Amino acid sequence: MTEPHIHASHPALIKRLKRANGHLSSVIAMLEEGQPCLAVAQQLHAVEKAIQQAKKALIQDHIDHCLEHAVSGEHGHAHDLSEFKEITKYL
């Protein structure tokens, strides 16, 4: 089992994702109420963008953290490079 990766940015990311989750619940309610498709699509786009921005912030923070470890020599360079390559597939 891997050790927990808790970064200073995680509380803000959690807050952002909870807000997106609430927004998504509102979009579901819009569909249940029969709101116009254009309005629903616009709101879905906003939810999608919010999640993309959260993902981008998470990945950038991880890359910064990974590079910090590589420079400081806290982990093996091969491990850091492997993690860096692994996370970039989500960009």
Short mmCIF file of C-alpha atoms in Angstrom, two decimals:
data_model
loop_
_atom_site.label_atom_id
_atom_site.label_comp_id
_atom_site.label_asym_id
_atom_site.label_seq_id
_atom_site.Cartn_x
_atom_site.Cartn_y
_atom_site.Cartn_z
CA MET A 1 0.00 0.00 0.00
CA THR A 2 1.32 3.44 -0.85
CA GLU A 3 1.73 6.22 1.66
CA PRO A 4 -0.83 9.05 1.59
CA HIS A 5 -0.03 11.99 -0.66
CA ILE A 6 -1.48 15.02 1.06
CA HIS A 7 -0.46 18.33 -0.47
CA ALA A 8 -1.23 21.86 0.66
CA SER A 9 -3.46 22.27 -2.40
CA HIS A 10 -5.74 19.33 -1.58
CA PRO A 11 -8.21 21.19 0.70
CA ALA A 12 -8.81 23.77 -2.05
CA LEU A 13 -9.23 20.99 -4.62
CA ILE A 14 -11.71 19.19 -2.37
CA LYS A 15 -13.69 22.41 -1.98
CA ARG A 16 -13.67 22.95 -5.76
CA LEU A 17 -14.81 19.38 -6.46
CA LYS A 18 -17.58 19.57 -3.86
CA ARG A 19 -18.81 22.76 -5.52
CA ALA A 20 -18.74 20.99 -8.92
CA ASN A 21 -20.63 18.07 -7.37
CA GLY A 22 -23.33 20.45 -6.13
CA HIS A 23 -23.46 22.06 -9.55
CA LEU A 24 -23.86 18.64 -11.17
CA SER A 25 -26.74 17.87 -8.79
CA SER A 26 -28.38 21.07 -10.00
CA VAL A 27 -27.96 19.98 -13.62
CA ILE A 28 -29.61 16.65 -12.82
CA ALA A 29 -32.50 18.56 -11.24
CA MET A 30 -32.73 20.69 -14.40
CA LEU A 31 -33.14 17.52 -16.48
CA GLU A 32 -35.73 16.13 -14.09
CA GLU A 33 -37.67 19.41 -14.31
CA GLY A 34 -37.59 19.38 -18.11
CA GLN A 35 -35.46 22.50 -18.50
CA PRO A 36 -34.41 23.45 -22.05
CA CYS A 37 -31.55 21.41 -23.51
CA LEU A 38 -29.49 24.52 -24.26
CA ALA A 39 -29.56 25.59 -20.62
CA VAL A 40 -28.67 22.07 -19.47
CA ALA A 41 -25.82 21.83 -21.99
CA GLN A 42 -24.42 25.19 -20.84
CA GLN A 43 -24.47 24.07 -17.22
CA LEU A 44 -22.93 20.69 -18.07
CA HIS A 45 -20.16 22.54 -19.88
CA ALA A 46 -19.54 24.62 -16.75
CA VAL A 47 -19.36 21.48 -14.58
CA GLU A 48 -16.99 19.83 -17.05
CA LYS A 49 -14.70 22.89 -17.05
CA ALA A 50 -14.68 23.01 -13.24
CA ILE A 51 -13.60 19.37 -13.07
CA GLN A 52 -10.98 19.88 -15.78
CA GLN A 53 -9.52 22.82 -13.85
CA ALA A 54 -9.41 20.76 -10.66
CA LYS A 55 -7.62 17.95 -12.51
CA LYS A 56 -5.17 20.41 -14.01
CA ALA A 57 -4.40 21.93 -10.59
CA LEU A 58 -3.91 18.46 -9.07
CA ILE A 59 -1.55 17.34 -11.84
CA GLN A 60 0.44 20.58 -11.78
CA ASP A 61 0.80 20.33 -8.01
CA HIS A 62 1.91 16.71 -8.27
CA ILE A 63 4.46 17.56 -10.95
CA ASP A 64 5.83 20.41 -8.81
CA HIS A 65 6.02 18.07 -5.81
CA CYS A 66 7.63 15.31 -7.88
CA LEU A 67 10.24 17.68 -9.28
CA GLU A 68 10.96 19.03 -5.81
CA HIS A 69 11.67 15.49 -4.61
CA ALA A 70 13.84 14.77 -7.64
CA VAL A 71 15.95 17.88 -7.06
CA SER A 72 16.25 17.30 -3.31
CA GLY A 73 17.14 13.64 -3.79
CA GLU A 74 14.49 12.40 -1.32
CA HIS A 75 13.49 9.53 -3.61
CA GLY A 76 15.25 7.71 -6.38
CA HIS A 77 15.29 9.61 -9.66
CA ALA A 78 13.92 6.58 -11.51
CA HIS A 79 10.86 6.53 -9.22
CA ASP A 80 10.24 10.26 -9.72
CA LEU A 81 10.58 9.96 -13.49
CA SER A 82 8.22 7.00 -13.53
CA GLU A 83 5.57 8.91 -11.53
CA PHE A 84 6.01 11.95 -13.77
CA LYS A 85 5.45 9.87 -16.91
CA GLU A 86 2.49 8.07 -15.34
CA ILE A 87 0.57 11.23 -14.40
CA THR A 88 1.12 12.98 -17.74
CA LYS A 89 -1.24 10.51 -19.44
CA TYR A 90 -4.09 12.34 -17.69
CA LEU A 91 -3.26 15.72 -19.23
#
